[in-house]
PDB file of C-alpha atoms in Angstrom:
ATOM      1  CA  UNK Q  14     112.954  96.338 103.602  1.00  0.00           C
ATOM      2  CA  UNK Q  15     109.744  95.892 105.609  1.00  0.00           C
ATOM      3  CA  UNK Q  16     111.598  94.062 108.379  1.00  0.00           C
ATOM      4  CA  UNK Q  17     115.266  94.530 109.166  1.00  0.00           C
ATOM      5  CA  UNK Q  18     115.681  97.843 107.315  1.00  0.00           C
ATOM      6  CA  UNK Q  19     112.536  99.276 108.922  1.00  0.00           C
ATOM      7  CA  UNK Q  20     113.698  98.182 112.367  1.00  0.00           C
ATOM      8  CA  UNK Q  21     117.075  99.864 111.801  1.00  0.00           C
ATOM      9  CA  UNK Q  22     115.282 103.129 110.976  1.00  0.00           C
ATOM     10  CA  UNK Q  23     113.329 102.935 114.225  1.00  0.00           C
ATOM     11  CA  UNK Q  24     116.302 102.039 116.400  1.00  0.00           C
ATOM     12  CA  UNK Q  25     118.522 104.685 114.811  1.00  0.00           C
ATOM     13  CA  UNK Q  26     116.104 107.495 115.675  1.00  0.00           C
ATOM     14  CA  UNK Q  27     114.768 108.931 118.907  1.00  0.00           C
ATOM     15  CA  UNK Q  28     111.201 107.755 118.364  1.00  0.00           C
ATOM     16  CA  UNK Q  29     110.986 104.945 120.903  1.00  0.00           C
ATOM     17  CA  UNK Q  30     111.050 106.082 124.555  1.00  0.00           C
ATOM     18  CA  UNK Q  31     114.322 104.984 126.166  1.00  0.00           C
ATOM     19  CA  UNK Q  32     112.703 102.720 128.748  1.00  0.00           C
ATOM     20  CA  UNK Q  33     110.871 100.800 125.970  1.00  0.00           C
ATOM     21  CA  UNK Q  34     113.647 100.679 123.379  1.00  0.00           C
ATOM     22  CA  UNK Q  35     115.121  97.312 124.441  1.00  0.00           C
ATOM     23  CA  UNK Q  36     111.689  95.725 124.863  1.00  0.00           C
ATOM     24  CA  UNK Q  37     110.620  96.876 121.395  1.00  0.00           C
ATOM     25  CA  UNK Q  38     113.909  95.784 119.799  1.00  0.00           C
ATOM     26  CA  UNK Q  39     113.651  92.378 121.479  1.00  0.00           C
ATOM     27  CA  UNK Q  40     110.034  91.830 120.446  1.00  0.00           C
ATOM     28  CA  UNK Q  41     110.710  93.003 116.885  1.00  0.00           C
ATOM     29  CA  UNK Q  42     113.833  90.865 116.481  1.00  0.00           C
ATOM     30  CA  UNK Q  43     112.029  87.812 117.847  1.00  0.00           C
ATOM     31  CA  UNK Q  44     109.118  88.501 115.500  1.00  0.00           C
ATOM     32  CA  UNK Q  45     111.479  88.851 112.527  1.00  0.00           C
ATOM     33  CA  UNK Q  46     113.030  85.471 113.372  1.00  0.00           C
ATOM     34  CA  UNK Q  47     109.545  83.948 113.306  1.00  0.00           C
ATOM     35  CA  UNK Q  48     108.800  85.754 110.009  1.00  0.00           C
ATOM     36  CA  UNK Q  49     111.875  84.142 108.445  1.00  0.00           C
ATOM     37  CA  UNK Q  50     110.790  80.723 109.754  1.00  0.00           C
ATOM     38  CA  UNK Q  51     107.336  81.146 108.226  1.00  0.00           C
ATOM     39  CA  UNK Q  52     108.868  82.106 104.885  1.00  0.00           C
ATOM     40  CA  UNK Q  53     110.886  78.877 105.103  1.00  0.00           C
ATOM     41  CA  UNK Q  54     107.655  76.985 105.847  1.00  0.00           C
ATOM     42  CA  UNK Q  55     106.044  78.479 102.738  1.00  0.00           C
ATOM     43  CA  UNK Q  56     108.963  77.542 100.508  1.00  0.00           C
ATOM     44  CA  UNK Q  57     109.767  79.227  97.232  1.00  0.00           C
ATOM     45  CA  UNK Q  58     106.647  81.108  96.188  1.00  0.00           C
ATOM     46  CA  UNK Q  59     106.253  83.033  92.984  1.00  0.00           C
ATOM     47  CA  UNK Q  60     106.619  86.781  93.165  1.00  0.00           C
ATOM     48  CA  UNK Q  61     104.452  89.085  91.090  1.00  0.00           C
ATOM     49  CA  UNK Q  62     103.965  92.830  90.746  1.00  0.00           C
ATOM     50  CA  UNK Q  63     101.800  94.094  93.632  1.00  0.00           C
ATOM     51  CA  UNK Q  64      99.862  97.094  94.816  1.00  0.00           C
ATOM     52  CA  UNK Q  65     101.388  96.294  98.254  1.00  0.00           C
ATOM     53  CA  UNK Q  66      98.931  98.488 100.194  1.00  0.00           C
ATOM     54  CA  UNK Q  67      95.745  96.770  99.085  1.00  0.00           C
ATOM     55  CA  UNK Q  68      93.107  97.424 101.729  1.00  0.00           C
ATOM     56  CA  UNK Q  69      89.505  98.564 101.503  1.00  0.00           C
ATOM     57  CA  UNK Q  70      90.499 102.210 101.988  1.00  0.00           C
ATOM     58  CA  UNK Q  71      92.552 102.090  98.795  1.00  0.00           C
ATOM     59  CA  UNK Q  72      89.717 100.761  96.649  1.00  0.00           C
ATOM     60  CA  UNK Q  73      87.254 103.326  95.326  1.00  0.00           C
ATOM     61  CA  UNK Q  74      83.970 101.991  93.996  1.00  0.00           C
ATOM     62  CA  UNK Q  75      82.133 103.706  91.155  1.00  0.00           C
ATOM     63  CA  UNK Q  76      79.388 102.603  88.792  1.00  0.00           C
ATOM     64  CA  UNK Q  77      82.197 101.201  86.613  1.00  0.00           C
ATOM     65  CA  UNK Q  78      83.473  98.994  89.446  1.00  0.00           C
ATOM     66  CA  UNK Q  79      86.525  99.127  91.701  1.00  0.00           C
ATOM     67  CA  UNK Q  80      89.460 101.468  91.152  1.00  0.00           C
ATOM     68  CA  UNK Q  81      92.708 100.966  93.033  1.00  0.00           C
ATOM     69  CA  UNK Q  82      94.346 104.144  94.353  1.00  0.00           C
ATOM     70  CA  UNK Q  83      97.485 105.013  96.333  1.00  0.00           C
ATOM     71  CA  UNK Q  84      99.942 103.138  94.157  1.00  0.00           C
ATOM     72  CA  UNK Q  85     103.111 104.581  95.725  1.00  0.00           C
ATOM     73  CA  UNK Q  86     103.897 101.346  97.605  1.00  0.00           C
ATOM     74  CA  UNK Q  87     103.952  99.058  94.537  1.00  0.00           C
ATOM     75  CA  UNK Q  88     106.561  96.325  94.706  1.00  0.00           C
ATOM     76  CA  UNK Q  89     107.224  92.688  93.901  1.00  0.00           C
ATOM     77  CA  UNK Q  90     106.125  89.936  96.271  1.00  0.00           C
ATOM     78  CA  UNK Q  91     103.793  86.983  96.789  1.00  0.00           C
ATOM     79  CA  UNK Q  92     100.162  87.417  95.719  1.00  0.00           C
ATOM     80  CA  UNK Q  93      98.953  87.012  99.305  1.00  0.00           C
ATOM     81  CA  UNK Q  94     100.592  90.369 100.120  1.00  0.00           C
ATOM     82  CA  UNK Q  95      97.804  92.033  98.147  1.00  0.00           C
ATOM     83  CA  UNK Q  96      95.089  89.822  99.601  1.00  0.00           C
ATOM     84  CA  UNK Q  97      95.624  89.506 103.360  1.00  0.00           C
ATOM     85  CA  UNK Q  98      94.702  93.131 104.113  1.00  0.00           C
ATOM     86  CA  UNK Q  99      91.217  92.444 102.762  1.00  0.00           C
ATOM     87  CA  UNK Q 100      90.653  90.066 105.709  1.00  0.00           C
ATOM     88  CA  UNK Q 101      89.447  91.247 109.109  1.00  0.00           C
ATOM     89  CA  UNK Q 102      88.027  89.956 112.344  1.00  0.00           C
ATOM     90  CA  UNK Q 103      88.799  86.778 114.246  1.00  0.00           C
ATOM     91  CA  UNK Q 104      90.277  83.617 112.751  1.00  0.00           C
ATOM     92  CA  UNK Q 105      86.874  82.157 111.783  1.00  0.00           C
ATOM     93  CA  UNK Q 106      85.801  85.374 110.072  1.00  0.00           C
ATOM     94  CA  UNK Q 107      89.103  85.662 108.229  1.00  0.00           C
ATOM     95  CA  UNK Q 108      88.847  82.037 107.079  1.00  0.00           C
ATOM     96  CA  UNK Q 109      85.397  82.692 105.588  1.00  0.00           C
ATOM     97  CA  UNK Q 110      86.563  85.899 103.942  1.00  0.00           C
ATOM     98  CA  UNK Q 111      89.703  84.217 102.639  1.00  0.00           C
ATOM     99  CA  UNK Q 112      87.630  81.642 100.782  1.00  0.00           C
ATOM    100  CA  UNK Q 113      85.699  84.358  98.974  1.00  0.00           C
ATOM    101  CA  UNK Q 114      88.762  86.470  98.221  1.00  0.00           C
ATOM    102  CA  UNK Q 115      90.701  83.512  96.812  1.00  0.00           C
ATOM    103  CA  UNK Q 116      87.668  82.344  94.823  1.00  0.00           C
ATOM    104  CA  UNK Q 117      87.571  85.753  93.143  1.00  0.00           C
ATOM    105  CA  UNK Q 118      91.340  85.836  92.713  1.00  0.00           C
ATOM    106  CA  UNK Q 119      91.304  82.451  90.977  1.00  0.00           C
ATOM    107  CA  UNK Q 120      89.024  83.890  88.302  1.00  0.00           C
ATOM    108  CA  UNK Q 121      92.125  85.708  87.037  1.00  0.00           C
ATOM    109  CA  UNK Q 122      95.138  83.747  88.257  1.00  0.00           C
ATOM    110  CA  UNK Q 123      96.134  80.556  90.032  1.00  0.00           C
ATOM    111  CA  UNK Q 124      96.758  80.840  93.754  1.00  0.00           C
ATOM    112  CA  UNK Q 125      99.494  78.874  95.522  1.00  0.00           C
ATOM    113  CA  UNK Q 126      98.072  77.810  98.900  1.00  0.00           C
ATOM    114  CA  UNK Q 127     101.601  77.709 100.380  1.00  0.00           C
ATOM    115  CA  UNK Q 128     101.351  81.505 100.499  1.00  0.00           C
ATOM    116  CA  UNK Q 129      98.850  81.158 103.351  1.00  0.00           C
ATOM    117  CA  UNK Q 130     101.881  80.645 105.612  1.00  0.00           C
ATOM    118  CA  UNK Q 131     102.754  84.279 104.901  1.00  0.00           C
ATOM    119  CA  UNK Q 132      99.602  86.081 106.084  1.00  0.00           C
ATOM    120  CA  UNK Q 133     100.703  86.664 109.688  1.00  0.00           C
ATOM    121  CA  UNK Q 134     104.361  87.283 108.779  1.00  0.00           C
ATOM    122  CA  UNK Q 135     103.239  89.929 106.292  1.00  0.00           C
ATOM    123  CA  UNK Q 136     100.993  91.501 108.934  1.00  0.00           C
ATOM    124  CA  UNK Q 137     103.991  91.585 111.296  1.00  0.00           C
ATOM    125  CA  UNK Q 138     106.235  93.164 108.674  1.00  0.00           C
ATOM    126  CA  UNK Q 139     103.613  95.785 107.899  1.00  0.00           C
ATOM    127  CA  UNK Q 140     103.398  96.772 111.563  1.00  0.00           C
ATOM    128  CA  UNK Q 141     107.137  97.391 111.769  1.00  0.00           C
ATOM    129  CA  UNK Q 142     107.212  99.069 108.356  1.00  0.00           C
ATOM    130  CA  UNK Q 143     104.332 101.395 109.201  1.00  0.00           C
ATOM    131  CA  UNK Q 144     106.160 102.704 112.257  1.00  0.00           C
ATOM    132  CA  UNK Q 145     109.311 103.198 110.171  1.00  0.00           C
ATOM    133  CA  UNK Q 146     107.253 104.955 107.482  1.00  0.00           C
ATOM    134  CA  UNK Q 147     106.065 107.435 110.113  1.00  0.00           C
ATOM    135  CA  UNK Q 148     109.585 107.847 111.482  1.00  0.00           C
ATOM    136  CA  UNK Q 149     111.040 108.561 108.048  1.00  0.00           C
ATOM    137  CA  UNK Q 150     108.505 111.337 107.491  1.00  0.00           C
ATOM    138  CA  UNK Q 151     108.428 112.794 110.995  1.00  0.00           C
ATOM    139  CA  UNK Q 152     110.237 115.988 109.965  1.00  0.00           C
ATOM    140  CA  UNK Q 153     107.315 116.831 107.651  1.00  0.00           C
ATOM    141  CA  UNK Q 154     105.210 119.267 109.715  1.00  0.00           C
ATOM    142  CA  UNK Q 155     102.016 117.484 108.677  1.00  0.00           C
ATOM    143  CA  UNK Q 156     103.026 114.231 110.351  1.00  0.00           C
ATOM    144  CA  UNK Q 157     103.132 115.313 114.007  1.00  0.00           C
ATOM    145  CA  UNK Q 158      99.721 116.906 113.459  1.00  0.00           C
ATOM    146  CA  UNK Q 159      98.245 113.847 111.734  1.00  0.00           C
ATOM    147  CA  UNK Q 160      99.878 111.264 114.020  1.00  0.00           C
ATOM    148  CA  UNK Q 161     100.267 112.933 117.444  1.00  0.00           C
ATOM    149  CA  UNK Q 162     100.371 109.550 119.225  1.00  0.00           C
ATOM    150  CA  UNK Q 163     103.515 108.415 117.380  1.00  0.00           C
ATOM    151  CA  UNK Q 164     106.467 108.473 119.743  1.00  0.00           C
ATOM    152  CA  UNK Q 165     104.330 108.317 122.877  1.00  0.00           C
ATOM    153  CA  UNK Q 166     104.920 105.707 125.497  1.00  0.00           C
ATOM    154  CA  UNK Q 167     101.422 104.315 124.959  1.00  0.00           C
ATOM    155  CA  UNK Q 168     101.998 103.855 121.206  1.00  0.00           C
ATOM    156  CA  UNK Q 169     105.199 101.880 121.742  1.00  0.00           C
ATOM    157  CA  UNK Q 170     103.716  99.816 124.573  1.00  0.00           C
ATOM    158  CA  UNK Q 171     100.881  98.907 122.195  1.00  0.00           C
ATOM    159  CA  UNK Q 172     103.392  98.059 119.460  1.00  0.00           C
ATOM    160  CA  UNK Q 173     105.324  95.743 121.793  1.00  0.00           C
ATOM    161  CA  UNK Q 174     102.095  94.002 122.800  1.00  0.00           C
ATOM    162  CA  UNK Q 175     101.008  93.719 119.162  1.00  0.00           C
ATOM    163  CA  UNK Q 176     104.338  92.146 118.181  1.00  0.00           C
ATOM    164  CA  UNK Q 177     103.973  89.619 121.003  1.00  0.00           C
ATOM    165  CA  UNK Q 178     100.454  88.840 119.780  1.00  0.00           C
ATOM    166  CA  UNK Q 179     101.869  88.367 116.286  1.00  0.00           C
ATOM    167  CA  UNK Q 180     104.395  85.887 117.651  1.00  0.00           C
ATOM    168  CA  UNK Q 181     101.468  83.849 118.957  1.00  0.00           C
ATOM    169  CA  UNK Q 182      99.580  84.206 115.673  1.00  0.00           C
ATOM    170  CA  UNK Q 183     102.610  83.053 113.686  1.00  0.00           C
ATOM    171  CA  UNK Q 184     102.906  80.001 115.973  1.00  0.00           C
ATOM    172  CA  UNK Q 185      99.431  78.840 114.839  1.00  0.00           C
ATOM    173  CA  UNK Q 186      98.824  76.889 111.648  1.00  0.00           C
ATOM    174  CA  UNK Q 187      98.029  79.125 108.687  1.00  0.00           C
ATOM    175  CA  UNK Q 188      94.455  79.860 107.662  1.00  0.00           C
ATOM    176  CA  UNK Q 189      93.056  77.121 105.438  1.00  0.00           C
ATOM    177  CA  UNK Q 190      90.948  77.261 102.318  1.00  0.00           C
ATOM    178  CA  UNK Q 191      87.726  75.246 102.405  1.00  0.00           C
TER     179      UNK Q 191
END
């Protein structure tokens, strides 16, 4: 649903400026082909129950430790789907962070390193899904106020560029654990 279904939502609506529609569709379809190839590279990975929107903004810290919030996106998928959004920066920084995140994760559960093939595909899917999420809620009066840039030419030009950058990222070998 994060890929093909999300793209259908975007192409069905009037959100993408006409002159950018074909470029976005082409970049997204090419990216989704690469996503499928990376899933093939990873092979059959175990799926578990996930938060599915696990980033620093959805973790509240108190004296009792971390509390996960915003559970409306829960779903089933590979463990890395809940881990990759904790990584930021360039490839070297993400590699260092990945080692620490996986070290902590392994305190509770085994981690299948084949899932590392899925980090960039999952990032790509999230980009497409996020735009579709906005599109599906655009009739809510709060959304145009909160996201005034959605639907602008600049937003979609940036999305096309980001998808092309993701194609390059997915062409690289996956991050490695030390």
